[in-house]
mmCIF file of C-alpha atoms in Angstrom:
data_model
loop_
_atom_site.group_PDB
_atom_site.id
_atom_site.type_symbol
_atom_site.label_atom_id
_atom_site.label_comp_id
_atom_site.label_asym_id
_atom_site.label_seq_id
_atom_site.Cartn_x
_atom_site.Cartn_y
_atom_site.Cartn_z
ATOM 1 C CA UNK J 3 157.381 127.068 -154.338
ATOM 2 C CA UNK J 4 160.673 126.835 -151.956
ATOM 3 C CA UNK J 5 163.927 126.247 -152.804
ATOM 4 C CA UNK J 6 167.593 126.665 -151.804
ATOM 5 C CA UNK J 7 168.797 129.664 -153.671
ATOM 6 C CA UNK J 8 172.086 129.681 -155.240
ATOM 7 C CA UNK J 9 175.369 131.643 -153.553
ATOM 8 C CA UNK J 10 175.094 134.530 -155.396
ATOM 9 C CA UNK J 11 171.161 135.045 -154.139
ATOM 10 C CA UNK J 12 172.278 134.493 -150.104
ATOM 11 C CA UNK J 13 173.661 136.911 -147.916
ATOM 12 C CA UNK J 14 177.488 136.870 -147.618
ATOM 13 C CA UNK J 15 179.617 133.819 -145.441
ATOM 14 C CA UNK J 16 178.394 134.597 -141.375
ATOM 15 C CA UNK J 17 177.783 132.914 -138.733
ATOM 16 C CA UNK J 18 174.059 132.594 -138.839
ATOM 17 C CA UNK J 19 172.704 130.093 -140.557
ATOM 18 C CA UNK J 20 171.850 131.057 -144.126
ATOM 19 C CA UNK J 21 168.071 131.709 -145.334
ATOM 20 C CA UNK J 22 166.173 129.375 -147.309
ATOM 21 C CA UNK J 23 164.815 131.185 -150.637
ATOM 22 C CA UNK J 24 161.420 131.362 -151.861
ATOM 23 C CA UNK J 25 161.089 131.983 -155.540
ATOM 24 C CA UNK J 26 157.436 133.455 -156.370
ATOM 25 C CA UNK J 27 157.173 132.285 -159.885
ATOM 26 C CA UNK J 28 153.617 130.767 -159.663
ATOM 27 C CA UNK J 29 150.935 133.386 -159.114
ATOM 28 C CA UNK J 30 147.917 132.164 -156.890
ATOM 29 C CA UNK J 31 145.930 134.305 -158.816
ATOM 30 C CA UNK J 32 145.673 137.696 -160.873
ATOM 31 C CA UNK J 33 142.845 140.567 -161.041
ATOM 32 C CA UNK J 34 141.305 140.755 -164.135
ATOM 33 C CA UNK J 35 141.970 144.207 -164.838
ATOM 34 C CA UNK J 36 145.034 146.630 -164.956
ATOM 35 C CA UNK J 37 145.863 149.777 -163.302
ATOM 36 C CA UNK J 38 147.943 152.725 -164.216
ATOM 37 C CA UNK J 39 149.498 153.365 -161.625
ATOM 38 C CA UNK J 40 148.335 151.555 -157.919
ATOM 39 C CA UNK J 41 149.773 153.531 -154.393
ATOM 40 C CA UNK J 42 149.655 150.078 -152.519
ATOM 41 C CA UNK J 43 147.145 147.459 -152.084
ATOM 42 C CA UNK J 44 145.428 146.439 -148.813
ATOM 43 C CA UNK J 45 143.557 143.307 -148.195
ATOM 44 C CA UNK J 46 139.682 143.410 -147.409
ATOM 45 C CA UNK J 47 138.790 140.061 -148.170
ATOM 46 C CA UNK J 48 139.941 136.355 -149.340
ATOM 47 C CA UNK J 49 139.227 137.663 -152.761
ATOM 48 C CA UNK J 50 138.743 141.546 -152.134
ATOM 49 C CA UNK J 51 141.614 144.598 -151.783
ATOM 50 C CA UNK J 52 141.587 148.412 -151.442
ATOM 51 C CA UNK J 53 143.734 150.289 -153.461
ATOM 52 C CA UNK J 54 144.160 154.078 -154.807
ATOM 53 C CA UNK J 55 144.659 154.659 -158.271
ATOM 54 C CA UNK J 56 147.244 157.398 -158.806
ATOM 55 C CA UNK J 57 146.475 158.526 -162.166
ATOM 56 C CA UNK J 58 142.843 158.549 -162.033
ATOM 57 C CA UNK J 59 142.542 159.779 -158.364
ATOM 58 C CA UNK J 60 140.212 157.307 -157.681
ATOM 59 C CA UNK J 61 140.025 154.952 -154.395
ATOM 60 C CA UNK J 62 138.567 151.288 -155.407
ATOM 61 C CA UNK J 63 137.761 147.656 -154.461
ATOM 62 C CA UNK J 64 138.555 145.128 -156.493
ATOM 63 C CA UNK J 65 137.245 141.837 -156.655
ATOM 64 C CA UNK J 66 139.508 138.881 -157.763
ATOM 65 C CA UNK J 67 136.686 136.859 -158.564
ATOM 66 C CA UNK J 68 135.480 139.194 -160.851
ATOM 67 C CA UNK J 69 137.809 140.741 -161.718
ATOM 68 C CA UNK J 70 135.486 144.277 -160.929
ATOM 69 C CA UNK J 71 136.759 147.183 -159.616
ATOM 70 C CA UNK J 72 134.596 150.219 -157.572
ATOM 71 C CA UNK J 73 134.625 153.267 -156.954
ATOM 72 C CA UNK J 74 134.322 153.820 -153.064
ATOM 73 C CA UNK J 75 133.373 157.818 -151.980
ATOM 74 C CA UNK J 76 133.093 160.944 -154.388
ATOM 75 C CA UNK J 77 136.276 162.800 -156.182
ATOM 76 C CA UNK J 78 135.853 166.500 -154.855
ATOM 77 C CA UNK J 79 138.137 169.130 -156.531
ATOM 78 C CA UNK J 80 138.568 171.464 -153.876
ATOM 79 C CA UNK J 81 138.689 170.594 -150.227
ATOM 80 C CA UNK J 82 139.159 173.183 -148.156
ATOM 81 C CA UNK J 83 140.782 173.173 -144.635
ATOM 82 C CA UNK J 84 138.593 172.482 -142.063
ATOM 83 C CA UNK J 85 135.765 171.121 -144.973
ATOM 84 C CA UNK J 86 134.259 168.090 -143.086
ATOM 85 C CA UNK J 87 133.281 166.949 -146.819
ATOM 86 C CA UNK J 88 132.156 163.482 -145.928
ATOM 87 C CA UNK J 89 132.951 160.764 -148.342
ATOM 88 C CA UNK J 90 135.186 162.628 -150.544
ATOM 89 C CA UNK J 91 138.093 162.682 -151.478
ATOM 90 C CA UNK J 92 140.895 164.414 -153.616
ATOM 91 C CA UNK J 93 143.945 162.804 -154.343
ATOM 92 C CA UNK J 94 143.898 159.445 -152.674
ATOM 93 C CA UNK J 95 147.389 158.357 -152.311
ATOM 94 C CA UNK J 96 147.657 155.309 -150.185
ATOM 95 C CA UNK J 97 145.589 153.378 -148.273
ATOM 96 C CA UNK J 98 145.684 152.052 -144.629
ATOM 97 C CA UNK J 99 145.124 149.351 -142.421
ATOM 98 C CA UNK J 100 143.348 150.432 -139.246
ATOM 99 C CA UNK J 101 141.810 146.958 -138.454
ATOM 100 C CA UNK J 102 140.247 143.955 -139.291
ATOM 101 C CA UNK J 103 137.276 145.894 -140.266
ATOM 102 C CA UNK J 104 138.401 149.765 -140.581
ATOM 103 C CA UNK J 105 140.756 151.028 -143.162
ATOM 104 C CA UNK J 106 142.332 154.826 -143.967
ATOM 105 C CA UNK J 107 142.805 156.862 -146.592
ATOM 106 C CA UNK J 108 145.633 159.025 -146.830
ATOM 107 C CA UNK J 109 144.255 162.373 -149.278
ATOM 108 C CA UNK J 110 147.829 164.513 -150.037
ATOM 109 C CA UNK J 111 146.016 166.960 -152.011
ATOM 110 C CA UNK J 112 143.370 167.459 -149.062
ATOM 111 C CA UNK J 113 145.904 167.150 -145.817
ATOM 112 C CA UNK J 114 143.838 164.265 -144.085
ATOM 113 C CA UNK J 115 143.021 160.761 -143.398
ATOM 114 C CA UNK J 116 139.837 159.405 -143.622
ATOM 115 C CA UNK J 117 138.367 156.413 -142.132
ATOM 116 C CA UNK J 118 136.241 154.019 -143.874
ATOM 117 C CA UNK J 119 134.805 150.411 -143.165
ATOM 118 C CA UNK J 120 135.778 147.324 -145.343
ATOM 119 C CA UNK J 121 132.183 147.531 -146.419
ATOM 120 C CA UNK J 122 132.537 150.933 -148.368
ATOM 121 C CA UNK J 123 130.836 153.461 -145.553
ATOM 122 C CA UNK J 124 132.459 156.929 -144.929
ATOM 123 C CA UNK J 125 133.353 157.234 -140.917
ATOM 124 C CA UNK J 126 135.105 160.044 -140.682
ATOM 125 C CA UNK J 127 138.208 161.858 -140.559
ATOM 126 C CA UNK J 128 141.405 161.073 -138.183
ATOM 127 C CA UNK J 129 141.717 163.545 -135.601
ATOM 128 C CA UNK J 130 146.017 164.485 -135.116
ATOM 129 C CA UNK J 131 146.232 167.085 -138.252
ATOM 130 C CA UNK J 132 149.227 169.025 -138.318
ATOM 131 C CA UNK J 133 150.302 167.666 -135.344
ATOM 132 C CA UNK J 134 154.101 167.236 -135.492
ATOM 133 C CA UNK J 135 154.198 169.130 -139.242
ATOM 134 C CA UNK J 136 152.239 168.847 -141.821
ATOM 135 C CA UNK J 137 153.436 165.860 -143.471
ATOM 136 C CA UNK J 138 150.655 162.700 -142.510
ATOM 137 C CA UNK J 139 151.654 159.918 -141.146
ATOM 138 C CA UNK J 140 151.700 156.630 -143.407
ATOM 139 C CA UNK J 141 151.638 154.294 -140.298
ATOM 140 C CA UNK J 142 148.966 153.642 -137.473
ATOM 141 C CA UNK J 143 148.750 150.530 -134.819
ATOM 142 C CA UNK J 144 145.657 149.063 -133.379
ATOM 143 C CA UNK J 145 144.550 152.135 -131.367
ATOM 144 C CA UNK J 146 144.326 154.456 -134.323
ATOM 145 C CA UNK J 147 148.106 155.935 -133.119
ATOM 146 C CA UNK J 148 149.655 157.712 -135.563
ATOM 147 C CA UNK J 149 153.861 157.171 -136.616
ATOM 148 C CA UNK J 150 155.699 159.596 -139.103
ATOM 149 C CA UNK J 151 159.064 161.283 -139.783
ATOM 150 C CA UNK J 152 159.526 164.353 -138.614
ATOM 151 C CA UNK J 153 160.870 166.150 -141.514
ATOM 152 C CA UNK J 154 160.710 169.708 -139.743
ATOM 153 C CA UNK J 155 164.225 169.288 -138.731
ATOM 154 C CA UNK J 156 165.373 168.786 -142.595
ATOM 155 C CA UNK J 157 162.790 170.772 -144.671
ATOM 156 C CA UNK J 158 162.128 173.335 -142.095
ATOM 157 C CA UNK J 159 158.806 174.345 -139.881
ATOM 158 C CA UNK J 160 160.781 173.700 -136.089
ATOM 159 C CA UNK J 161 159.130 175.668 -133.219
ATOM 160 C CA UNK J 162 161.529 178.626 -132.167
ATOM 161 C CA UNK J 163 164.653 177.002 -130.166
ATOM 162 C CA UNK J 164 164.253 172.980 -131.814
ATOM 163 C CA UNK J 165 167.464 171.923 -132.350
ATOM 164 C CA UNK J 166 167.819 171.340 -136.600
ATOM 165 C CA UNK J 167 169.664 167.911 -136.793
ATOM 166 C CA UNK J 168 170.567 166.975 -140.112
ATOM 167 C CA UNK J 169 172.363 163.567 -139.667
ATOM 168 C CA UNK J 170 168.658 161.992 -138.104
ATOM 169 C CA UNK J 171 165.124 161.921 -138.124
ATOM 170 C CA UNK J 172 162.847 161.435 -135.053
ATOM 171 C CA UNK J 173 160.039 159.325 -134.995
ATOM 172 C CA UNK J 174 156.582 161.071 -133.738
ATOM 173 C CA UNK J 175 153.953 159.034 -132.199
ATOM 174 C CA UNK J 176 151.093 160.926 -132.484
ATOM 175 C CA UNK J 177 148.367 159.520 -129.887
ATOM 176 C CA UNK J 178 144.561 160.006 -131.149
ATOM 177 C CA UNK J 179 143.091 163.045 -129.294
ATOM 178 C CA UNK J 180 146.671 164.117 -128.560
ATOM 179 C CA UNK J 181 147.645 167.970 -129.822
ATOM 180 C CA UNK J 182 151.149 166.961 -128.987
ATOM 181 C CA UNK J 183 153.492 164.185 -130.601
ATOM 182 C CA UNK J 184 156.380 162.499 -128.306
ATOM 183 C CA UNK J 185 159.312 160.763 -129.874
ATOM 184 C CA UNK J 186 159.661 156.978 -129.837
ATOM 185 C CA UNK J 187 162.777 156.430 -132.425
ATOM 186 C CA UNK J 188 165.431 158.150 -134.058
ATOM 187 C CA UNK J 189 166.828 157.135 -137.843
ATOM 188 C CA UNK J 190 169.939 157.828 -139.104
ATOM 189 C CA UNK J 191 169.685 159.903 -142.581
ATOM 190 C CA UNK J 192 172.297 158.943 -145.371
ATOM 191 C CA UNK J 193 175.534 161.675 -145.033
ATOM 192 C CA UNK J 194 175.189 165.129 -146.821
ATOM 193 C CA UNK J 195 177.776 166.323 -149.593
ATOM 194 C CA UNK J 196 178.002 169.126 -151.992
ATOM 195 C CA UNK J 197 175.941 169.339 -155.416
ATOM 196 C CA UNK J 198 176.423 171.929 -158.024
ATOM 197 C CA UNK J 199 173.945 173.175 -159.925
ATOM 198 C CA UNK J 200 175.311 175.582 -162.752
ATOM 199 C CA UNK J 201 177.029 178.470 -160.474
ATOM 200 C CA UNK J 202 174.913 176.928 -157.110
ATOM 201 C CA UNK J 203 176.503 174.954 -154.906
ATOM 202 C CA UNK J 204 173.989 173.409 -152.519
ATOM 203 C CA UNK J 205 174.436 170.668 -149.569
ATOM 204 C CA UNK J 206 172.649 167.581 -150.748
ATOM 205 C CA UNK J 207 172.110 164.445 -149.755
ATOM 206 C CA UNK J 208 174.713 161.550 -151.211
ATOM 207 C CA UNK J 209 172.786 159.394 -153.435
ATOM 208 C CA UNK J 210 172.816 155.118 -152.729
ATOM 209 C CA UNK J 211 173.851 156.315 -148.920
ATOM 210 C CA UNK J 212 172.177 154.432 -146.734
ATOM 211 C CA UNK J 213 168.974 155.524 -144.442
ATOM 212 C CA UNK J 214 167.441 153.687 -141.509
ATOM 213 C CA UNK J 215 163.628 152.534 -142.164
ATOM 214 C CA UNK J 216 160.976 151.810 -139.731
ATOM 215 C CA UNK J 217 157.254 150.285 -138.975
ATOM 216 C CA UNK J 218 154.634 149.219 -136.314
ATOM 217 C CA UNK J 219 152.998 146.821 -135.554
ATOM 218 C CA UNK J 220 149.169 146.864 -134.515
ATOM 219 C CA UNK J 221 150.293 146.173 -130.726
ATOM 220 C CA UNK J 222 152.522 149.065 -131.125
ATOM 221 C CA UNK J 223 155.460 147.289 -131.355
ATOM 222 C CA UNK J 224 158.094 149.474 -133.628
ATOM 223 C CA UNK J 225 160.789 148.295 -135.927
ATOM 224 C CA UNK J 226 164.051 150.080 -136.917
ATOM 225 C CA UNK J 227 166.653 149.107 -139.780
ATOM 226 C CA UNK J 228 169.248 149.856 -139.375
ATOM 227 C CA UNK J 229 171.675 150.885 -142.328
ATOM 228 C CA UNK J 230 174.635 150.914 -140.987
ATOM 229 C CA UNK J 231 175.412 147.305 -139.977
ATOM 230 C CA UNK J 232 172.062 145.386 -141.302
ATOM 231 C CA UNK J 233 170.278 145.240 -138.504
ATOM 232 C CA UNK J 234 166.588 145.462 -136.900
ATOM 233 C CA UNK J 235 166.148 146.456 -133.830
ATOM 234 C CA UNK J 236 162.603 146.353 -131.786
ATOM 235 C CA UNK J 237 160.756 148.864 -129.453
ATOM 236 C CA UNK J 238 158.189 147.270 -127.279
ATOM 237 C CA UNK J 239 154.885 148.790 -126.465
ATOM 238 C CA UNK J 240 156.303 149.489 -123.280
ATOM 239 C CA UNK J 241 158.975 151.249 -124.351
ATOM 240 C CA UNK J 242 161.820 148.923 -124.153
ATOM 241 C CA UNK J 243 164.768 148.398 -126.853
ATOM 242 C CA UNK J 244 165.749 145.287 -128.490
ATOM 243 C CA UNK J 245 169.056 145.027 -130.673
ATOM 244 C CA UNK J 246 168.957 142.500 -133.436
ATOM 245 C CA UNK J 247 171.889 140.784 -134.965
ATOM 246 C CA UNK J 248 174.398 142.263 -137.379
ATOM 247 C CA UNK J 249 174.008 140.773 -140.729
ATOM 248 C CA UNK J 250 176.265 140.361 -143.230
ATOM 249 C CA UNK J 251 175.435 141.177 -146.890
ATOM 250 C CA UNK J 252 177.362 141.036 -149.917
ATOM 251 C CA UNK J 253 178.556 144.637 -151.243
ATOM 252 C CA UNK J 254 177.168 146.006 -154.481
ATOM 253 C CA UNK J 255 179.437 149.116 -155.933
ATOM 254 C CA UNK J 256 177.417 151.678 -157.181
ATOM 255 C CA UNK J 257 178.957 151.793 -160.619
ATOM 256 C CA UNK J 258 179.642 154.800 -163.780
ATOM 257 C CA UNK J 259 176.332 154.291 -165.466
ATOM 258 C CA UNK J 260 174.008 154.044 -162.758
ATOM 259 C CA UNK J 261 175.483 158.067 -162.032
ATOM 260 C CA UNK J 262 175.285 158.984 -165.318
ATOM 261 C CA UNK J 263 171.768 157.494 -165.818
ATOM 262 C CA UNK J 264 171.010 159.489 -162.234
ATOM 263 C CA UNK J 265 172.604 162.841 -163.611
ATOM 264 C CA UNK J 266 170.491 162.255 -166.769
ATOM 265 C CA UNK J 267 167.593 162.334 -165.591
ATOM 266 C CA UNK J 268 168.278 164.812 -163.447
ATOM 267 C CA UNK J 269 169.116 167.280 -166.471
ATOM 268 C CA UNK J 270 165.918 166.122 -168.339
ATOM 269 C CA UNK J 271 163.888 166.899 -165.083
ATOM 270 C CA UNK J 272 165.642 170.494 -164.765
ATOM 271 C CA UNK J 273 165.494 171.396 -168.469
ATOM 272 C CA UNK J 274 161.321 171.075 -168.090
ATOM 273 C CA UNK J 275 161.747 173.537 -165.559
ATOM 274 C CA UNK J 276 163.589 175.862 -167.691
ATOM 275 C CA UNK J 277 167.096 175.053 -166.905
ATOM 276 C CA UNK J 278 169.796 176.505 -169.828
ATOM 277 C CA UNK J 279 171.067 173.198 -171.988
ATOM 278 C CA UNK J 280 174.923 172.303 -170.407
ATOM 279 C CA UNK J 281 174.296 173.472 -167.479
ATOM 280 C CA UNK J 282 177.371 172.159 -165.095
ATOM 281 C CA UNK J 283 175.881 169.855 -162.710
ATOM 282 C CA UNK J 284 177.305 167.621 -160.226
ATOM 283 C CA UNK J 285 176.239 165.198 -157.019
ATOM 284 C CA UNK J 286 177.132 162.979 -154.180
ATOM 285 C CA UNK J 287 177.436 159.806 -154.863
ATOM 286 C CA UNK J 288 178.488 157.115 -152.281
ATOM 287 C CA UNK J 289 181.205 154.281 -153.512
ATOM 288 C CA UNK J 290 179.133 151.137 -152.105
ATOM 289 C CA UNK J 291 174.829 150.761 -151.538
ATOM 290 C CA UNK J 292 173.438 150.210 -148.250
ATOM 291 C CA UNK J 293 172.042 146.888 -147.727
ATOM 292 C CA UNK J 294 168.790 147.368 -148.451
ATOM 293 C CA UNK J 295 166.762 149.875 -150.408
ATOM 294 C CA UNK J 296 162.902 149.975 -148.965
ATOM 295 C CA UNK J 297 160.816 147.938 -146.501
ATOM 296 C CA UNK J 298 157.256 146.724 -145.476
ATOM 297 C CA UNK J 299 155.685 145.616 -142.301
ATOM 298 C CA UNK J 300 153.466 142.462 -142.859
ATOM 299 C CA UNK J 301 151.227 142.828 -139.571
ATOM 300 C CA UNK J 302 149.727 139.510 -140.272
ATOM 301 C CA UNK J 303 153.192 137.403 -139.703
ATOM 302 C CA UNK J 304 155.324 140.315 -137.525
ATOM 303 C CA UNK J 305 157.762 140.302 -139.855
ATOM 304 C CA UNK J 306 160.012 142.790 -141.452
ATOM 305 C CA UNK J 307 160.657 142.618 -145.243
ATOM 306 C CA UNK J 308 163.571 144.941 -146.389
ATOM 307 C CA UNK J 309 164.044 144.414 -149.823
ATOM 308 C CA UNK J 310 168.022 144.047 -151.110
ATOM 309 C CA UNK J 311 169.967 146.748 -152.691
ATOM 310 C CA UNK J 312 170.916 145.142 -156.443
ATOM 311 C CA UNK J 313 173.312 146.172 -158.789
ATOM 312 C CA UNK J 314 172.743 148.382 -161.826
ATOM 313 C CA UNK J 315 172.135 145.593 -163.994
ATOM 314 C CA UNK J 316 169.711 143.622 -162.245
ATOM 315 C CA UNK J 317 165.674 143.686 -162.393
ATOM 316 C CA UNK J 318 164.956 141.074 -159.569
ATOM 317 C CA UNK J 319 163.907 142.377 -156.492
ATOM 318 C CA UNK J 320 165.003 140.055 -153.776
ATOM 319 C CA UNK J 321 163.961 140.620 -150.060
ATOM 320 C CA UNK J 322 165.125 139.432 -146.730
ATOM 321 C CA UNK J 323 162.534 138.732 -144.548
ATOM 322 C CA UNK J 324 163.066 139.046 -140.594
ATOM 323 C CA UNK J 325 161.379 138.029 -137.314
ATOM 324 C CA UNK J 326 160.594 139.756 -134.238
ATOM 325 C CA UNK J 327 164.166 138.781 -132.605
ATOM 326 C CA UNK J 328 165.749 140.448 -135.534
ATOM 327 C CA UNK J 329 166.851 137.223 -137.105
ATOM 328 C CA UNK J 330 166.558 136.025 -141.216
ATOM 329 C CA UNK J 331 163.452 134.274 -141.676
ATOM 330 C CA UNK J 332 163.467 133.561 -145.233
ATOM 331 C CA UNK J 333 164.465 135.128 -148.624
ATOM 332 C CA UNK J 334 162.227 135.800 -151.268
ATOM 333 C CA UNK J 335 162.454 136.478 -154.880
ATOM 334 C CA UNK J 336 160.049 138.547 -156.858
ATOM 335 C CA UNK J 337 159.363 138.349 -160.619
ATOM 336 C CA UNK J 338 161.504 140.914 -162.831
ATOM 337 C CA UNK J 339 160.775 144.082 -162.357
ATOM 338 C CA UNK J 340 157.901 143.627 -160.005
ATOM 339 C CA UNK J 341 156.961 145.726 -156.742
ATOM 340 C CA UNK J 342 155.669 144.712 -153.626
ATOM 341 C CA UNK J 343 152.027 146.245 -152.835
ATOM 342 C CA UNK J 344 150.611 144.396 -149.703
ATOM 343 C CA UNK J 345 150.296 141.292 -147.651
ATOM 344 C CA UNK J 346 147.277 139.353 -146.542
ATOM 345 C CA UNK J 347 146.380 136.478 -144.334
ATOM 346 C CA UNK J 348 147.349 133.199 -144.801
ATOM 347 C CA UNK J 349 150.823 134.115 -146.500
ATOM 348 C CA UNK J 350 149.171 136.209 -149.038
ATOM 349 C CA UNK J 351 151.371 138.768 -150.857
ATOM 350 C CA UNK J 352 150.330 141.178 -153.589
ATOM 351 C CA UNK J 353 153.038 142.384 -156.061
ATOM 352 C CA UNK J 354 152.658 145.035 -159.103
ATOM 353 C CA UNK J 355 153.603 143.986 -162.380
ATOM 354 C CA UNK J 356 154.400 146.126 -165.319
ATOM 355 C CA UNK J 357 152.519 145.179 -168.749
ATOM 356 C CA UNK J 358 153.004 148.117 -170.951
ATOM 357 C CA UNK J 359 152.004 151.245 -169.722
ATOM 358 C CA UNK J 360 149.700 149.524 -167.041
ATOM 359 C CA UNK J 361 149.968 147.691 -163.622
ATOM 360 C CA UNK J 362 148.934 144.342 -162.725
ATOM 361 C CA UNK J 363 147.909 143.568 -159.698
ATOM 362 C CA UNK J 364 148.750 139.917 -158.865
ATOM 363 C CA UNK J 365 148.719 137.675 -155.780
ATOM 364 C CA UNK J 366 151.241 135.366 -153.986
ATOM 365 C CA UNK J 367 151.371 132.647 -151.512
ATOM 366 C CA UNK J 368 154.296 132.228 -149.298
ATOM 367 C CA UNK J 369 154.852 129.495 -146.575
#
């Protein structure tokens, strides 16, 4: 269902046109069975996804039209480094997709990606480990290249004379076979302030400052959003930069109680760890939120899908959808409270929804 979304829903007065909005409100269909808690969800089929399920460490296929779900390899609880342990798997954590035929499976616990067909059969493991640090990289094109952060320059683990920058992250591009990664992007990190923590003061990053985002493309193509003026920009597989448009987006302040909900939290979080009750405890916040908060690559449609910061109050995700020449394709508005797990073909878009303590997994059409 399409229709023209009110003022408050559209981006602020610009010169570019303004962006019809789609309102998912009628599900195409729904799996008939819940989750606790689903990493993403990857289509296989018309009817058929992949998905890892957090909680249970499990990785499955599930079947809309039966609303089945299997298992797909064994649970091991030790792997150890340099283990081939074919077909297992210990803490599945997000799933991949390689190809039309060929999917991944990113195991935290284990520090690797396996490869498996759409069919269920183990293929291997993806060759690039600890190239570039040890984090894995949550993004691969066509030819099984590899994209991360490289968090080194933050976290620690630089080679001897690598410059620490703490304003940006590169991007590696880690080719398959390669034992070297080369840098394709740079994103700019949200500004650091000062935190205290009791009689600690520690340099922190400022909370609802904005970060740039990225994604690929199966051609190789790259994306890059950028906080600071709303943009996306485009790397070719060639190499060559783009610039997208500035857009223009209204300004949401971050307000009182969305800090002291943040603070909160954080106390609760501290006190299991065996921080003292009272304990002084302050953090950077910024006075405004970026533009947007998170964003997906839908390889099917090219298309960029940043989803819109919102203000304390409000439980509807909204996203801004944008083309490969960095321009507003649409808007569209999710159900309250629900997250975005995956595209598919033919306009296909798979969202979470909370019932109770479980996850739905529901599908979408958009035109």
């Amino acid at each position: 269902m399409r229709r023209l979304a009110p003022a408050a829903l559209l981006l602020t007065a610009c010169s570019e046109p303004k962006a019809a909005l789609t309102v998912l409100d009628q599900p195409e269909a729904v799996l008939g069975r819940s989750f606790a808690q689903v990493s993403n969800v990857v289509e296989i089929g018309p009817n058929q996804v992949a998905l890892a399920e957090l909680k249970d460490r499990t990785f499955l296929f599930a079947d809309f039209a039966t609303g089945t779900a299997t298992p797909v390899g064994q649970h091991a609880d030790s792997i150890k480094p340099g283990d081939a342990a074919p077909g297992q798997h210990k803490y599945p954590g997000y799933v991949l997709r390689l190809g039309p035929d060929t999917l991944g499976l990113v195991d935290f616990a284990a520090e690797r990606t396996t490869i498996w067909t759409t069919a269920g059969g183990y293929v291997g493991i993806m060759p690039g480990r600890g190239v570039g640090g040890n984090n894995q990289p949550l993004v691969y094109d066509g030819k099984h290249t590899g994209y991360k952060e490289d968090v080194r320059g933050v976290l620690g683990g630089l080679e001897p004379g690598e410059e620490v920058n703490f304003d940006n992250l590169a991007v590696l591009r880690i080719i398959a076979g390669d034992t070297v990664a080369d840098t394709v992007a740079r994103l700019k990190l949200p500004v650091w302030g000062r935190g205290q923590f009791g009689e600690q003061m520690k340099i922190v990053s400022t909370i609802f400052s904005g970060r740039d985002l990225f994604g690929v493309l199966p051609d190789g193509s790259l994306w890059a959003a950028r906080a600071n003026d709303n943009r996306v920009d485009w790397r070719s597989p060639t190499g060559d930069w783009s610039t997208g448009p500035r857009r223009s987006y209204t300004t949401i302040p971050v307000e009182q109680a969305e800090k002291d909900m943040f603070l909160n939290r954080l106390r609760q979080q501290m006190a299991s760890m065996g921080a003292p009750a009272g304990i002084e405890l302050s953090y950077p916040f910024a006075d405004s939120k970026p533009p947007f908060s998170a964003g997906a690559t839908n390889t099917y449609t090219s298309e960029v899908w940043l989803q819109r910061s919102r203000a304390f109050a409000d439980s509807v995700p909204v996203y801004d959808v944008v083309g490969r020449d960095g321009k507003a394709v649409r808007a569209v508005q999710f159900p309250k409270g629900a997250t975005l797990a995956g595209f598919g073909a033919e306009g296909r878009v798979y969202v979470l929804l909370r019932q109770g303590d479980a996850q739905q997994v529901v599908r979408y059409v958009v035109k």
